[in-house]
Coordinates of C-alpha atoms and ligand atoms in Angstrom, one line a residue:
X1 CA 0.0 0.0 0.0
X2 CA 3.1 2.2 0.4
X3 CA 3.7 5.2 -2.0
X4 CA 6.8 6.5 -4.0
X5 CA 7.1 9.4 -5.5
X6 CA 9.7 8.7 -8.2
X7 CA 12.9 11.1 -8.0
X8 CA 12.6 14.9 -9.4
X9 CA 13.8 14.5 -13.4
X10 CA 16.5 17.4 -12.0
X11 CA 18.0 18.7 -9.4
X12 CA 17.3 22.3 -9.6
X13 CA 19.2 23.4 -6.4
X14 CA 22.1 22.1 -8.7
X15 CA 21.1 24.2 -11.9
X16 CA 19.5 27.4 -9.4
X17 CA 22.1 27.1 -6.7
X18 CA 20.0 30.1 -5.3
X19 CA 17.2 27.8 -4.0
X20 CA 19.0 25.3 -2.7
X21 CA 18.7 27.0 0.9
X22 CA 14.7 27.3 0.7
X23 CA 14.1 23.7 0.0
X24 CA 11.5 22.4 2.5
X25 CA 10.1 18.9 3.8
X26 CA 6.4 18.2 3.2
X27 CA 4.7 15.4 3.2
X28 CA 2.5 14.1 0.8
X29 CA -0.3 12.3 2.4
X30 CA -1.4 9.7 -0.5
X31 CA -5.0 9.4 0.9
X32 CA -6.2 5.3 0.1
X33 CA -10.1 4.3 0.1
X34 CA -10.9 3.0 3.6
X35 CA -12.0 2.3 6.7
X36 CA -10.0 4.6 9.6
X37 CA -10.8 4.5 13.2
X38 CA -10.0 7.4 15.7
X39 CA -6.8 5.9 16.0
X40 CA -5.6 6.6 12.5
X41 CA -4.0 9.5 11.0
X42 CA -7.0 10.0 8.2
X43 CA -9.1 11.8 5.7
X44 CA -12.7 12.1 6.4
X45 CA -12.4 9.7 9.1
X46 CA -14.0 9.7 12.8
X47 CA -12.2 11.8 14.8
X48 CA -10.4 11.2 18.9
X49 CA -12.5 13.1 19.9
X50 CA -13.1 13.4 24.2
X51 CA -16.9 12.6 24.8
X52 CA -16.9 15.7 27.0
X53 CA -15.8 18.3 24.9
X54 CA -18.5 20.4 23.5
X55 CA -18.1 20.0 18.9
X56 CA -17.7 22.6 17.1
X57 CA -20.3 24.0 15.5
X58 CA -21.3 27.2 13.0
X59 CA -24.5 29.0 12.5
X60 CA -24.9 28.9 8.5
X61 CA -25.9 32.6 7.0
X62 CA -29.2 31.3 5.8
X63 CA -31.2 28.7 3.9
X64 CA -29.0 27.8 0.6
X65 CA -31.2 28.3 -2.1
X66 CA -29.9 25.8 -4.5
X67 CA -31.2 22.1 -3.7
X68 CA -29.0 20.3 -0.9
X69 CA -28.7 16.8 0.2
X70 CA -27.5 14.9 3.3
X71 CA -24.4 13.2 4.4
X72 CA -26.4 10.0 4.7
X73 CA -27.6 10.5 1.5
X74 CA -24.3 10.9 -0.1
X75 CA -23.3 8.1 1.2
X76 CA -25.6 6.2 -0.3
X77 CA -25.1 7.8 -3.9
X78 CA -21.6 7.3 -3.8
X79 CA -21.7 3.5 -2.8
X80 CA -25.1 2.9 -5.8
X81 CA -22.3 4.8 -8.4
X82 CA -20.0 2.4 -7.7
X83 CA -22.6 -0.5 -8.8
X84 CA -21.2 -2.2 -12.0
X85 CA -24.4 -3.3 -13.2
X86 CA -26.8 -1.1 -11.0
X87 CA -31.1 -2.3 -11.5
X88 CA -33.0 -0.3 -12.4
X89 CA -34.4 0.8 -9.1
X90 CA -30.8 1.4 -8.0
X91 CA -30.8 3.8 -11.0
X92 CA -34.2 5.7 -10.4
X93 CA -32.2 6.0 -6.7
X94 CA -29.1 7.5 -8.2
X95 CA -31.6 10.3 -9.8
X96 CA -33.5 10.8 -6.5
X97 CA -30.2 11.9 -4.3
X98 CA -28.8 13.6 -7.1
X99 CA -31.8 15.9 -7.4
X100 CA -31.5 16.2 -3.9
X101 CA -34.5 18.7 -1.6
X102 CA -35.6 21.8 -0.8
X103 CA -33.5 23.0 2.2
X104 CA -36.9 24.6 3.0
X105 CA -38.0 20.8 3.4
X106 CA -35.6 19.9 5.8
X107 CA -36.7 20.9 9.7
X108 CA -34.1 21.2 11.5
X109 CA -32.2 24.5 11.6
X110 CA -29.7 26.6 14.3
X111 CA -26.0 25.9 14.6
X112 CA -24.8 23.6 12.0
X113 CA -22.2 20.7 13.4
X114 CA -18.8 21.0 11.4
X115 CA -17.7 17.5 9.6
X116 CA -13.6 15.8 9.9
X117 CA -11.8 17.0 7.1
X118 CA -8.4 15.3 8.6
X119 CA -6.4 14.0 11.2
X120 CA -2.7 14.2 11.4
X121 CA -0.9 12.0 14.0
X122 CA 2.8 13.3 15.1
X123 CA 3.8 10.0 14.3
X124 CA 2.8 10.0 10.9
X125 CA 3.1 13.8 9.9
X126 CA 6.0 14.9 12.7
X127 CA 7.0 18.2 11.0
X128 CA 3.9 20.0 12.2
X129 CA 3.9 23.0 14.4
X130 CA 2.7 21.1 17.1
X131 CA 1.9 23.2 20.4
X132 CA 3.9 21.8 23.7
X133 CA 2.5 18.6 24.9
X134 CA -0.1 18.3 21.8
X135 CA 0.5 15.4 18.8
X136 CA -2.6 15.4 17.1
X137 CA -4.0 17.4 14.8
X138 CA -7.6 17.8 13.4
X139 CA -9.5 19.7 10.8
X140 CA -13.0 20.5 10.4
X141 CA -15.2 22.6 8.7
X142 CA -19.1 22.6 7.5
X143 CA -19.1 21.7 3.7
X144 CA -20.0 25.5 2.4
X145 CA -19.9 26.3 -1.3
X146 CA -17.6 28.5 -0.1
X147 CA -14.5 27.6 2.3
X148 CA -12.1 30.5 2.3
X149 CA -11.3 32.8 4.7
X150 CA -10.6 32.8 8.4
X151 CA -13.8 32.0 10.0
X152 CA -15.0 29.3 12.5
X153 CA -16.7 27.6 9.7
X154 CA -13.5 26.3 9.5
X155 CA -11.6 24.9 12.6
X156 CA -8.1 23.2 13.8
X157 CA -7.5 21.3 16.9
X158 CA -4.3 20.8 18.3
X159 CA -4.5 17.6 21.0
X160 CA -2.7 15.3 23.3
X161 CA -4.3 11.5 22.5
X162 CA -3.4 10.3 25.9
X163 CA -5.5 12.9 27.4
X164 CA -8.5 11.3 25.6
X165 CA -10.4 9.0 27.9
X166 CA -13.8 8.5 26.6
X167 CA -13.8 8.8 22.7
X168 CA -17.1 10.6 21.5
X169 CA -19.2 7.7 19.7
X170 CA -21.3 9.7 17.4
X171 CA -20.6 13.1 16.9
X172 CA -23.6 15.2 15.6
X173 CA -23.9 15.6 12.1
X174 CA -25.1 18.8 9.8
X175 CA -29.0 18.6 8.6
X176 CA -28.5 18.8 5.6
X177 CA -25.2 19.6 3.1
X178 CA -24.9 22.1 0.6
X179 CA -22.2 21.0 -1.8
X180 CA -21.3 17.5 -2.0
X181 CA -17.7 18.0 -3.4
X182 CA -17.0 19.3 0.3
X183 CA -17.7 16.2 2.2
X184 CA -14.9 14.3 2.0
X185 CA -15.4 10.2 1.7
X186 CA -13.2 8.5 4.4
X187 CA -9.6 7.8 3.3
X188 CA -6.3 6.3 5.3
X189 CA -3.1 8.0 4.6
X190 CA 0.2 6.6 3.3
X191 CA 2.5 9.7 4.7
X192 CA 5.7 9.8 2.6
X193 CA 8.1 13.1 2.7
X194 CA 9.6 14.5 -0.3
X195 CA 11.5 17.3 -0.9
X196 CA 9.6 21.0 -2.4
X197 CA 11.2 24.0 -3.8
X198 CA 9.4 27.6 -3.7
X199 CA 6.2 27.8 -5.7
X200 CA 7.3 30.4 -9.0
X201 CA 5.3 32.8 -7.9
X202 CA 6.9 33.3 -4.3
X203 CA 10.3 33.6 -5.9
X204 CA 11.7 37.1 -6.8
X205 CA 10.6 38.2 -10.5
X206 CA 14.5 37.9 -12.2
X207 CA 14.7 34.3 -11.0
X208 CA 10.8 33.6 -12.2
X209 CA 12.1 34.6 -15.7
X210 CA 15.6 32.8 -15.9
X211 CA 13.7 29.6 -14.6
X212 CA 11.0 30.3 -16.9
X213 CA 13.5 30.2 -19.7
X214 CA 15.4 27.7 -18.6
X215 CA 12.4 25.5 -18.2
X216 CA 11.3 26.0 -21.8
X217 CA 14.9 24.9 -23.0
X218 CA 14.4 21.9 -21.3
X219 CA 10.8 21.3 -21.7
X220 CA 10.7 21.0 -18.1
X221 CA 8.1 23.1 -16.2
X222 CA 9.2 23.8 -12.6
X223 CA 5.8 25.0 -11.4
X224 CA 4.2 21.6 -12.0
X225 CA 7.2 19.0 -12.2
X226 CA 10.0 20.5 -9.6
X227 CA 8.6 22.9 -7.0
X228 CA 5.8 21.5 -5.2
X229 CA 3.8 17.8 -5.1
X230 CA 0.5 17.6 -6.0
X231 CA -2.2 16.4 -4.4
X232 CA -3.2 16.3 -0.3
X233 CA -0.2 17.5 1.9
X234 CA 1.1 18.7 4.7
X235 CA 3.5 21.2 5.4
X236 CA 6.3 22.1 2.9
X237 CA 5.8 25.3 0.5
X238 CA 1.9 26.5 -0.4
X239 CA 0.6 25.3 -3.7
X240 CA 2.5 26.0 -6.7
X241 CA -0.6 28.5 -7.9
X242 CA -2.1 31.3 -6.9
X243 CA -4.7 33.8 -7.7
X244 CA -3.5 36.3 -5.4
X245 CA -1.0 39.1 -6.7
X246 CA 1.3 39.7 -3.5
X247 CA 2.2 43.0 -4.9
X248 CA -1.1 44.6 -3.7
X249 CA -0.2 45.0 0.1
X250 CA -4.4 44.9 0.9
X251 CA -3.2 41.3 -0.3
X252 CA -0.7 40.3 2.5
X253 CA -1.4 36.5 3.6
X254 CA -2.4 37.3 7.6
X255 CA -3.9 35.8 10.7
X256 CA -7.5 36.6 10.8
X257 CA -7.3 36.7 14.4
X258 CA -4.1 38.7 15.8
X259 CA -3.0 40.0 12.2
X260 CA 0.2 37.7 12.0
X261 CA 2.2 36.1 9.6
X262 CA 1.1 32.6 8.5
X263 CA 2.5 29.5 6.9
X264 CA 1.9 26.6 4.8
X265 CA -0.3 24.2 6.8
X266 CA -2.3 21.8 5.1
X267 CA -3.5 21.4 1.2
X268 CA -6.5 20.2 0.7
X269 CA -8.0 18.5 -2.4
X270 CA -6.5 18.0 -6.0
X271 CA -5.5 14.9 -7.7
X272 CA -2.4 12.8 -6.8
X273 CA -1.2 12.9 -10.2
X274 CA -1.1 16.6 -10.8
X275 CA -0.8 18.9 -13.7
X276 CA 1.9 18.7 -16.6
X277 CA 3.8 15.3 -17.3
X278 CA 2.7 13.6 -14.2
X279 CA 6.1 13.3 -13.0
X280 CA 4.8 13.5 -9.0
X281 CA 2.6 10.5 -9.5
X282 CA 3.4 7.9 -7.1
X283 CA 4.8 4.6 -9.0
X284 CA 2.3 2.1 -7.3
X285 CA -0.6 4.2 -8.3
X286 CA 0.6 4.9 -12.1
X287 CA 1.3 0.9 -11.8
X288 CA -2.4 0.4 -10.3
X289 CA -4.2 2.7 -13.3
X290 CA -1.7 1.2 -15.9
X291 CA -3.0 -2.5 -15.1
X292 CA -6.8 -1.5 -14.6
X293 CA -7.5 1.6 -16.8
X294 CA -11.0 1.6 -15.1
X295 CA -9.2 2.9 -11.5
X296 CA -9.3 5.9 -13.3
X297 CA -9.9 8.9 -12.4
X298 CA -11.1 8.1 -8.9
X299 CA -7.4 6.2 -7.4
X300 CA -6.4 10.1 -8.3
X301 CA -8.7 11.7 -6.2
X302 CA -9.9 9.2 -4.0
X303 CA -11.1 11.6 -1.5
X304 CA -13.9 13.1 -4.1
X305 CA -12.7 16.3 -2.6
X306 CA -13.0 19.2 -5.7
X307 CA -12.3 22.7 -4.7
X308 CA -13.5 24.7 -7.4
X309 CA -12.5 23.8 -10.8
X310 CA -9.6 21.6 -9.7
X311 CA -7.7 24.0 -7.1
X312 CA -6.9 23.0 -4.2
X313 CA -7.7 24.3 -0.8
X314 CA -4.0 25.6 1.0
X315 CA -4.5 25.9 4.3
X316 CA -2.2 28.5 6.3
X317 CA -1.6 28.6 10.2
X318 CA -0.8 31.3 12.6
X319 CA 3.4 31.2 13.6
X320 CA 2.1 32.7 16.7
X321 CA -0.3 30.7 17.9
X322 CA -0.8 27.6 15.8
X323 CA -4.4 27.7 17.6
X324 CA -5.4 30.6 15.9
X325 CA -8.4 30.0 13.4
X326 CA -6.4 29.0 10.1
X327 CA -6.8 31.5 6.9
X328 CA -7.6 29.1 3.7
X329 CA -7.5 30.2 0.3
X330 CA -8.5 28.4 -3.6
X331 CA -5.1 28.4 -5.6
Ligands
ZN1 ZN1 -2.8 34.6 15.0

């Protein structure tokens, strides 16, 4: 089950002996279909979670508009689409959740209960800013259309696991969901650290262009081959794109809460494969599609996680207080 990214095609602290200082550690977390317990390092999965500590919640602006549907319900959908020969009543099913209801239909309203997003062990992910005494750390938010910002629709906890007695048994779960591609469906992790150089865009403008150059003379693009692995990860440098124009200073990455500077954290979503010639894709997964073409695309994005129109969500932290609500943003 183990994962290998193959080496980088070049070593480009050797041809840019400029960035050899800023290379950083991430680690790529390789997400595979299954079943986690509290006890794993996971995507989606349940969460250690003390039975007597309150879960966070977030009061939604507002009945969406656009049909929604149901965790349960997703559930459901995602396990008939993976029917080979579903009946027909399996299919009229399919229809039924993906029309989804009326959020007007559904009762229940108040404070909506936020869903795992993640769950990094120290032992499996041990470059993490960790606070003293903590090794575990956990990711939420309530599946919104939209996800960025610093806001407690989206939350971090920083714990120790011994201090966990009593493990929540069924946390509460949001009445209803408004976009599916949020929820993620429950992965393990094979953790595996690899090596990242800065993303183009953080790099000084004369270096962009002589790497640019030098990337077209050898048909090599650093942005998607040699900087940064696609894919879910943790730590290392923030995705290798951006919307963002860091020349505007209204535009300066900050904490929401005490207006500090923040790092790379987590990213969230994209395919394990990645754009360009696929160089980051990890030899037992190219081996897995090669021998069954019909793994495709899903052993790419076996999370079903889609931000946007296949970004990914980058997750920054607070270098003052890790505990701070994180800022994410689409790049
Ligand atoms: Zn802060």
């Amino acid at each position: 089950m183990a994962r290998t990214t193959p080496p980088r095609p070049v070593d480009v602290s050797v041809e840019f002996p400029e960035l050899a200082g800023s290379a950083r550690t991430a680690v790529r977390l390789h997400p595979v279909p299954g079943a986690p317990t509290v006890h794993d390092s996971s995507v989606g999965g349940p969460l250690l979670w003390p039975a007597d500590e309150e879960w966070p919640v977030f009061e939604s602006p507002g009945l969406p508009f656009m049909p929604v549907t149901t965790l349960a319900d997703i559930r459901e959908l995602r396990t008939l689409l993976t029917l080979p020969e579903p009946t027909p009543a399996q299919r009229l099913a399919v229809t039924r959740l993906m029309d989804g209801y009326d959020a007007e239909d559904i009762t229940s309203s108040g404070p909506m209960p936020l869903i795992p997003v993640a769950q990094l062990y120290a032992r499996d992910v041990p470059g993490l800013p960790f606070p003293e005494g903590t090794d575990v750390l956990q990711v939420l938010w309530l599946p919104l259309p939209d996800i960025e910002g610093c806001w407690p629709a989206v939350q971090l906890r920083w714990r120790a696991a011994a201090e966990v007695r009593q493990v929540l048994a069924e946390p509460p779960e949001p009445a209803y969901v408004e976009l599916d591609d949020h929820v993620p469906q429950p992965c393990l992790l094979q953790p595996e650290e690899i090596l990242e150089f800065p993303p183009l865009h953080l790099l000084g403008e004369e270096l962009q262009q002589r790497i640019t150059a030098w990337s077209k003379r050898a048909s090599l693009e650093y942005q998607w081959e040699l900087s940064v692995a696609p894919g879910w990860k943790a730590g290392g440098w923030p995705a290798e794109f951006t919307f963002r124009d860091p020349a505007e200073p209204d535009d300066e990455l900050c904490c929401g809460e005490c207006g500090g500077p923040v790092e790379a954290l987590l990213t969230v979503g994209g395919g394990e494969r990645g754009s360009g010639g696929g160089s980051w894709t990890a030899v037992e997964l190219r081996e897995l599609v090669e021998a069954d073409p019909g793994a495709y695309p899903l052993a790419y994005e076996p999370t079903r996680i889609q931000i946007g129109r296949g970004y990914v969500l980058q997750f920054y932290y607070c270098l003052a207080d890790p505990r701070h609500l994180p800022r994410t943003i689409m790049q």
